[in-house]
Amino acid sequence: MSHSILLPRIMEVGRDACQKLPTILDSLGIKNPLIITDEMMVKLGYVDTLQTILKEVQITADVFSDTMPEPTESSIESGVQQVRHQEYDGLIALGGGSPIDSAKAISILGKFGGVINDYKFPRQVNEAGLPIIAIPTTAGTGSEVTRFTIITDETNNEKLLCVGMGFMPVAAIIDYSLTMSVPPRTTADTGIDAMTHAIEAYVSQKRNAYSDQQALAALRLIGPNLQKAYHNGEDEDAREAMMLGSTLAGIAFCNSSVALVHGMSRPIGAFFHVPHGLSNAMLLPTITEFGISGTPERYADCARALGVASFNDNDDQANINLITYLKNLNIELKVPTLEQFGIQKTDFDALINTMCEQAFSSGSPNNNPRIPSLEEMVQLYTLLWAESSPDDVSTS
């Protein structure tokens, strides 16, 4: 059985890779790009850096810097209008997952019109929008190498998964030096997000031989380096490993799929505004423990790739080590519970059934090695509270 593999046309990887931006634009025939970013990238001087690089080759790039964390249809609307009324021939997406996801949506909506709901999964959006050069500044989302974007439909409080070749950047610039200033909280959340991508890609029912190798390679980079990057942001070797690990994890899940963690994570973000990587981190230990019985040998492979089990450990021991590691990692990286995040349990409980509906409608839970029933998903959501124990959900 064959598998279709999708990647950016161009990837430039390594320190100071941003210096190759003019060459990449020239190879793509882009002469009038729009930089899509956020205010933090402006304040940090990264936008100025890109504009200076471009001015050296007589390219003047306009900037749209109003993207927001966890982008919504309204947060990208002015960017869509800017694209519709100007003669841009390409987009440069600079920032974390939110600016890159915003750029993907702006690329399609700016060219073809409509509303984001028109493009949600299961529709496959294979139309070519404006070409995107993605420059990530966090080591986590992998959005620079994926055919997905997540945009919230505010009317329904639903994070919409949009899928297709039309959302794949034509080029990705993987410059780890842009992550050196990322604060510990974001380093932790995006790092666990990347780890989740790799684990879910490897255990997904849509996995294949190609995605398997990318996922395991990502875990080998992330496992020894996530805590290092969290505790010492100036550790250049750790930052480089995390950046490459994030990209490889993105390639893995783009060509496999995410699964139950992501399916359950999106509604938490939509209703309670928990950052995506953080909600993944909250869920990962419990959902991993729930799913192990579906493919114990594959979760054990993940444990070994992360470096938390040896090749002499049998699968059962490796999986015990994996769950212990994930729980301790959340403690070390100060991942809050929903209660500690400030969410009221009565509000959460009132929305659990709706969150379950949204999770299932995304399709991601059906990729899990063990697919939960509605009752099991309700129970898994309930276990996110500090007073609960993951042992309350059967792992058999």
XYZ file of C-alpha atoms in Angstrom:
396
model
C 0.000 0.000 0.000
C 1.367 3.391 -0.964
C 1.043 6.675 0.933
C 1.032 10.242 -0.334
C 3.737 12.349 1.337
C 3.422 16.121 1.398
C 6.230 18.551 2.240
C 7.090 22.197 1.546
C 8.826 22.668 -1.784
C 11.794 24.361 -0.090
C 13.213 23.969 3.431
C 16.147 25.991 4.737
C 17.376 24.629 8.076
C 19.925 26.012 10.521
C 21.146 29.088 12.328
C 20.727 32.320 10.337
C 18.609 30.533 7.740
C 16.554 33.750 7.508
C 19.392 35.258 5.477
C 18.293 32.974 2.620
C 14.834 34.585 2.434
C 15.655 36.746 -0.634
C 16.987 33.710 -2.508
C 13.843 31.756 -1.695
C 11.564 34.597 -2.799
C 13.504 34.920 -6.036
C 13.239 31.192 -6.752
C 9.472 31.422 -6.273
C 9.108 34.590 -8.326
C 7.724 36.572 -5.372
C 8.426 40.297 -5.585
C 5.696 41.895 -3.438
C 5.224 39.851 -0.241
C 3.140 40.661 2.825
C 4.614 39.760 6.238
C 1.967 38.260 8.519
C 2.988 38.258 12.165
C 2.030 39.512 15.630
C 2.952 42.480 17.786
C 5.503 40.488 19.794
C 7.554 39.810 16.665
C 7.470 43.551 15.953
C 8.596 44.399 19.502
C 11.396 41.822 19.437
C 12.749 43.365 16.245
C 12.305 40.228 14.127
C 10.102 42.044 11.604
C 12.707 44.788 11.237
C 15.343 42.121 10.670
C 13.354 40.567 7.833
C 12.612 43.934 6.262
C 16.298 44.868 6.394
C 17.248 41.594 4.700
C 14.646 42.231 2.002
C 15.646 45.863 1.442
C 19.121 44.685 0.484
C 17.511 43.170 -2.629
C 15.140 46.108 -3.189
C 12.044 44.372 -1.814
C 9.736 46.402 0.401
C 7.358 44.219 2.412
C 4.180 45.494 4.037
C 3.287 44.104 7.470
C 0.052 42.775 8.935
C 0.781 42.357 12.656
C -2.705 42.026 14.131
C -2.829 38.233 14.384
C -3.884 36.919 17.777
C -3.069 33.818 19.841
C -5.520 31.024 19.017
C -6.723 32.848 15.862
C -10.392 33.455 15.160
C -12.238 34.391 11.996
C -12.562 37.991 13.199
C -8.872 38.251 14.113
C -7.827 37.470 10.530
C -10.569 39.466 8.763
C -8.573 42.675 8.341
C -5.676 40.620 6.967
C -8.023 38.975 4.487
C -9.279 42.384 3.388
C -5.728 43.696 3.029
C -4.845 40.795 0.734
C -8.015 41.257 -1.325
C -7.314 44.921 -1.980
C -3.561 44.805 -2.617
C -1.435 43.145 -5.269
C 0.578 40.816 -3.035
C 2.089 37.767 -4.702
C 3.126 35.909 -1.556
C 2.924 35.824 2.235
C 5.758 35.572 4.768
C 4.382 34.047 7.978
C 6.589 34.944 10.944
C 5.922 33.741 14.479
C 4.497 30.823 16.391
C 1.679 28.593 15.254
C -0.946 31.327 15.487
C 0.571 33.739 12.909
C 1.380 30.815 10.602
C -2.138 29.384 10.921
C -3.521 32.877 10.366
C -1.443 33.252 7.210
C -2.723 29.941 5.878
C -6.332 31.021 6.315
C -5.637 34.501 4.899
C -3.963 32.902 1.872
C -7.099 30.927 1.005
C -9.809 33.381 2.084
C -7.961 36.308 0.534
C -7.876 34.593 -2.846
C -11.110 32.614 -2.928
C -13.423 34.455 -0.494
C -16.110 32.902 1.688
C -15.905 32.260 5.422
C -13.674 29.845 7.283
C -16.584 27.493 7.951
C -16.727 26.867 4.196
C -13.305 25.232 4.375
C -13.557 23.072 7.498
C -12.846 19.349 7.572
C -13.909 17.002 5.972
C -13.521 19.309 2.970
C -10.093 18.933 1.394
C -8.809 22.383 0.442
C -6.420 21.665 -2.413
C -6.819 24.987 -4.221
C -3.586 26.998 -4.305
C -3.870 30.263 -2.400
C -1.121 32.846 -2.159
C 2.225 31.063 -1.640
C 3.423 31.087 1.978
C 6.997 31.171 3.281
C 6.703 30.088 6.920
C 9.290 31.170 9.488
C 8.522 29.653 12.908
C 9.801 31.329 16.066
C 8.742 28.609 18.512
C 9.713 24.941 18.643
C 6.319 23.342 18.875
C 3.458 23.608 16.408
C 5.193 22.342 13.285
C 2.724 24.455 11.316
C 5.482 25.436 8.892
C 5.396 21.924 7.407
C 1.735 20.922 7.679
C -1.402 21.004 5.518
C -3.569 22.033 8.477
C -4.795 25.236 10.037
C -6.970 25.768 13.116
C -9.237 28.823 13.195
C -11.979 29.413 15.782
C -15.522 30.024 14.605
C -16.587 32.485 17.306
C -20.288 32.134 16.519
C -20.245 28.504 17.611
C -17.199 28.601 19.931
C -15.659 25.873 17.828
C -12.068 25.423 16.705
C -12.337 24.458 13.057
C -9.819 22.030 11.611
C -9.098 22.935 7.988
C -7.128 20.475 5.874
C -5.604 20.309 2.425
C -2.636 20.974 0.167
C -3.785 24.571 -0.140
C -2.628 25.201 3.441
C 0.869 23.775 2.996
C 3.583 26.479 2.914
C 5.658 26.381 -0.249
C 8.770 27.120 1.805
C 9.838 26.826 5.435
C 12.779 28.589 7.053
C 13.814 26.696 10.208
C 16.106 29.110 12.052
C 16.495 28.044 15.678
C 18.168 31.336 16.625
C 14.677 32.877 16.534
C 13.686 30.695 19.511
C 16.457 31.830 21.850
C 14.264 34.501 23.462
C 11.198 32.286 23.961
C 10.208 32.347 27.675
C 10.050 29.159 29.782
C 6.234 28.852 29.793
C 6.020 29.004 26.007
C 9.058 26.731 25.672
C 7.301 24.131 27.809
C 3.913 24.361 26.135
C 5.206 24.315 22.577
C 7.728 21.596 23.403
C 5.070 19.277 24.810
C 2.924 20.119 21.779
C 5.726 18.869 19.521
C 6.139 15.756 21.651
C 2.400 15.118 21.381
C 2.550 15.477 17.592
C 5.275 12.862 17.377
C 3.636 10.389 19.759
C 0.215 10.693 18.150
C 1.642 10.425 14.626
C 3.430 7.211 15.640
C 0.424 5.533 17.280
C -2.196 6.892 14.851
C -4.267 4.499 12.804
C -3.185 6.543 9.750
C 0.526 6.013 10.370
C 2.903 4.802 7.673
C 6.553 3.853 7.346
C 7.591 7.403 6.401
C 5.748 9.162 9.235
C 7.038 6.558 11.688
C 10.654 7.470 10.991
C 10.013 11.206 11.288
C 8.137 10.719 14.571
C 10.838 8.600 16.187
C 13.573 10.982 15.046
C 11.606 13.871 16.555
C 11.224 12.078 19.895
C 14.958 11.311 20.018
C 15.630 15.047 19.727
C 12.870 16.258 22.052
C 13.349 13.771 24.895
C 16.855 14.819 26.012
C 16.395 18.523 25.275
C 12.961 19.788 26.334
C 13.844 20.232 30.000
C 17.227 21.717 29.077
C 15.612 24.365 26.887
C 13.008 25.083 29.577
C 15.525 25.558 32.386
C 18.167 27.347 30.309
C 16.857 29.199 27.280
C 20.404 30.121 26.287
C 21.363 26.475 25.725
C 21.913 26.728 21.990
C 22.331 22.997 21.410
C 19.035 22.281 23.165
C 17.258 25.017 21.212
C 18.577 23.659 17.936
C 17.492 20.119 18.786
C 14.029 21.266 19.850
C 13.555 23.294 16.658
C 14.474 20.393 14.400
C 12.456 17.996 16.559
C 9.417 20.234 16.245
C 9.712 20.345 12.460
C 10.172 16.589 12.167
C 7.161 16.057 14.429
C 5.171 18.385 12.175
C 6.198 16.381 9.116
C 5.209 13.201 10.950
C 1.684 14.204 11.875
C 1.101 16.009 8.564
C 1.703 12.701 6.802
C -0.021 10.569 9.444
C -2.466 12.349 11.744
C -2.992 13.548 15.265
C -5.404 11.662 17.478
C -7.357 11.831 20.735
C -5.222 14.387 22.608
C -5.694 16.959 19.858
C -9.339 16.092 19.358
C -10.100 16.759 23.022
C -7.707 19.702 23.279
C -9.318 21.953 20.656
C -12.677 22.414 22.469
C -10.866 23.306 25.701
C -9.060 26.060 23.831
C -12.209 27.274 22.099
C -14.381 27.525 25.215
C -11.832 28.402 27.909
C -9.029 30.085 25.940
C -6.359 27.679 27.135
C -3.360 27.907 24.753
C -3.244 24.909 22.455
C 0.090 23.499 23.603
C -0.907 23.873 27.242
C -4.213 22.036 26.818
C -2.329 19.244 25.019
C 0.073 19.059 27.966
C -2.835 18.843 30.423
C -4.297 15.914 28.491
C -1.219 13.977 27.398
C -0.536 11.764 30.454
C -4.168 10.707 30.934
C -4.904 10.130 27.241
C -1.666 8.220 26.756
C -2.519 5.956 29.681
C -5.977 5.413 28.215
C -4.649 4.555 24.742
C -1.759 2.234 25.581
C -3.808 -0.962 25.394
C -4.593 -0.161 21.748
C -0.962 -0.477 20.659
C 1.345 -1.130 23.633
C 4.357 -1.924 21.470
C 4.198 1.453 19.729
C 3.890 3.472 22.918
C 6.863 1.478 24.210
C 8.817 2.515 21.108
C 7.998 6.127 21.987
C 9.304 5.635 25.516
C 12.569 4.257 24.183
C 12.946 7.036 21.620
C 12.385 9.643 24.330
C 15.111 7.974 26.385
C 12.880 7.073 29.348
C 13.105 3.306 28.738
C 15.941 1.114 27.541
C 15.860 -1.502 24.812
C 16.249 -4.105 27.565
C 12.914 -3.072 29.098
C 9.893 -5.067 27.978
C 6.910 -3.161 26.580
C 4.997 -3.176 29.848
C 7.889 -1.669 31.783
C 8.589 0.852 29.017
C 4.977 2.021 29.131
C 5.009 2.331 32.910
C 8.112 4.486 32.510
C 6.389 6.557 29.813
C 3.376 7.425 31.978
C 5.585 8.222 34.969
C 7.752 10.442 32.780
C 4.791 12.368 31.310
C 3.281 13.004 34.754
C 6.613 14.106 36.216
C 7.325 16.260 33.167
C 4.122 18.223 33.745
C 5.157 18.774 37.351
C 8.679 19.875 36.417
C 7.439 22.184 33.645
C 4.710 23.594 35.925
C 1.798 22.611 33.685
C -1.337 23.759 35.548
C -4.520 21.791 35.902
C -7.688 23.341 34.532
C -8.568 24.338 38.084
C -5.206 26.027 38.568
C -5.665 27.765 35.200
C -8.732 29.443 36.693
C -11.587 27.542 35.082
C -14.701 26.902 37.171
C -15.656 23.244 37.346
C -19.372 24.024 37.043
C -18.703 25.855 33.767
C -16.527 23.003 32.515
C -19.017 20.306 33.469
C -21.834 22.184 31.734
C -19.901 22.078 28.447
C -18.451 18.555 28.566
C -21.059 17.021 26.270
C -20.639 19.835 23.732
C -16.849 19.462 23.897
C -17.228 15.730 23.262
C -19.381 16.434 20.212
C -16.833 18.874 18.833
C -13.956 16.497 19.546
C -15.616 13.629 17.681
C -16.685 15.866 14.785
C -13.044 16.846 14.177
C -12.261 13.235 13.255
C -9.084 13.125 15.351
C -10.355 10.749 18.093
C -11.068 8.101 15.444
C -7.353 8.010 14.613
C -6.507 6.954 18.179
C -5.318 3.376 18.748
C -8.119 3.070 21.304
C -11.231 5.015 20.363
C -13.265 6.138 23.370
C -16.997 5.867 23.728
C -18.877 9.044 24.588
C -19.022 7.926 28.227
C -15.271 7.304 28.297
C -14.522 10.710 26.787
C -16.702 12.387 29.409
C -14.755 10.528 32.066
C -11.418 11.526 30.513
C -12.415 15.191 30.510
C -13.507 14.889 34.131
C -10.092 13.501 35.087
C -8.410 16.797 34.210
C -9.295 18.185 37.626
C -6.664 18.234 40.345
C -8.658 16.084 42.721
C -8.963 13.263 40.157
C -6.565 10.443 39.434
C -5.812 8.991 35.981
C -6.186 5.551 37.573
C -9.950 6.167 37.635
C -10.148 5.419 33.904
C -9.695 1.812 32.864
C -6.621 1.213 30.716
C -7.587 -2.313 29.794
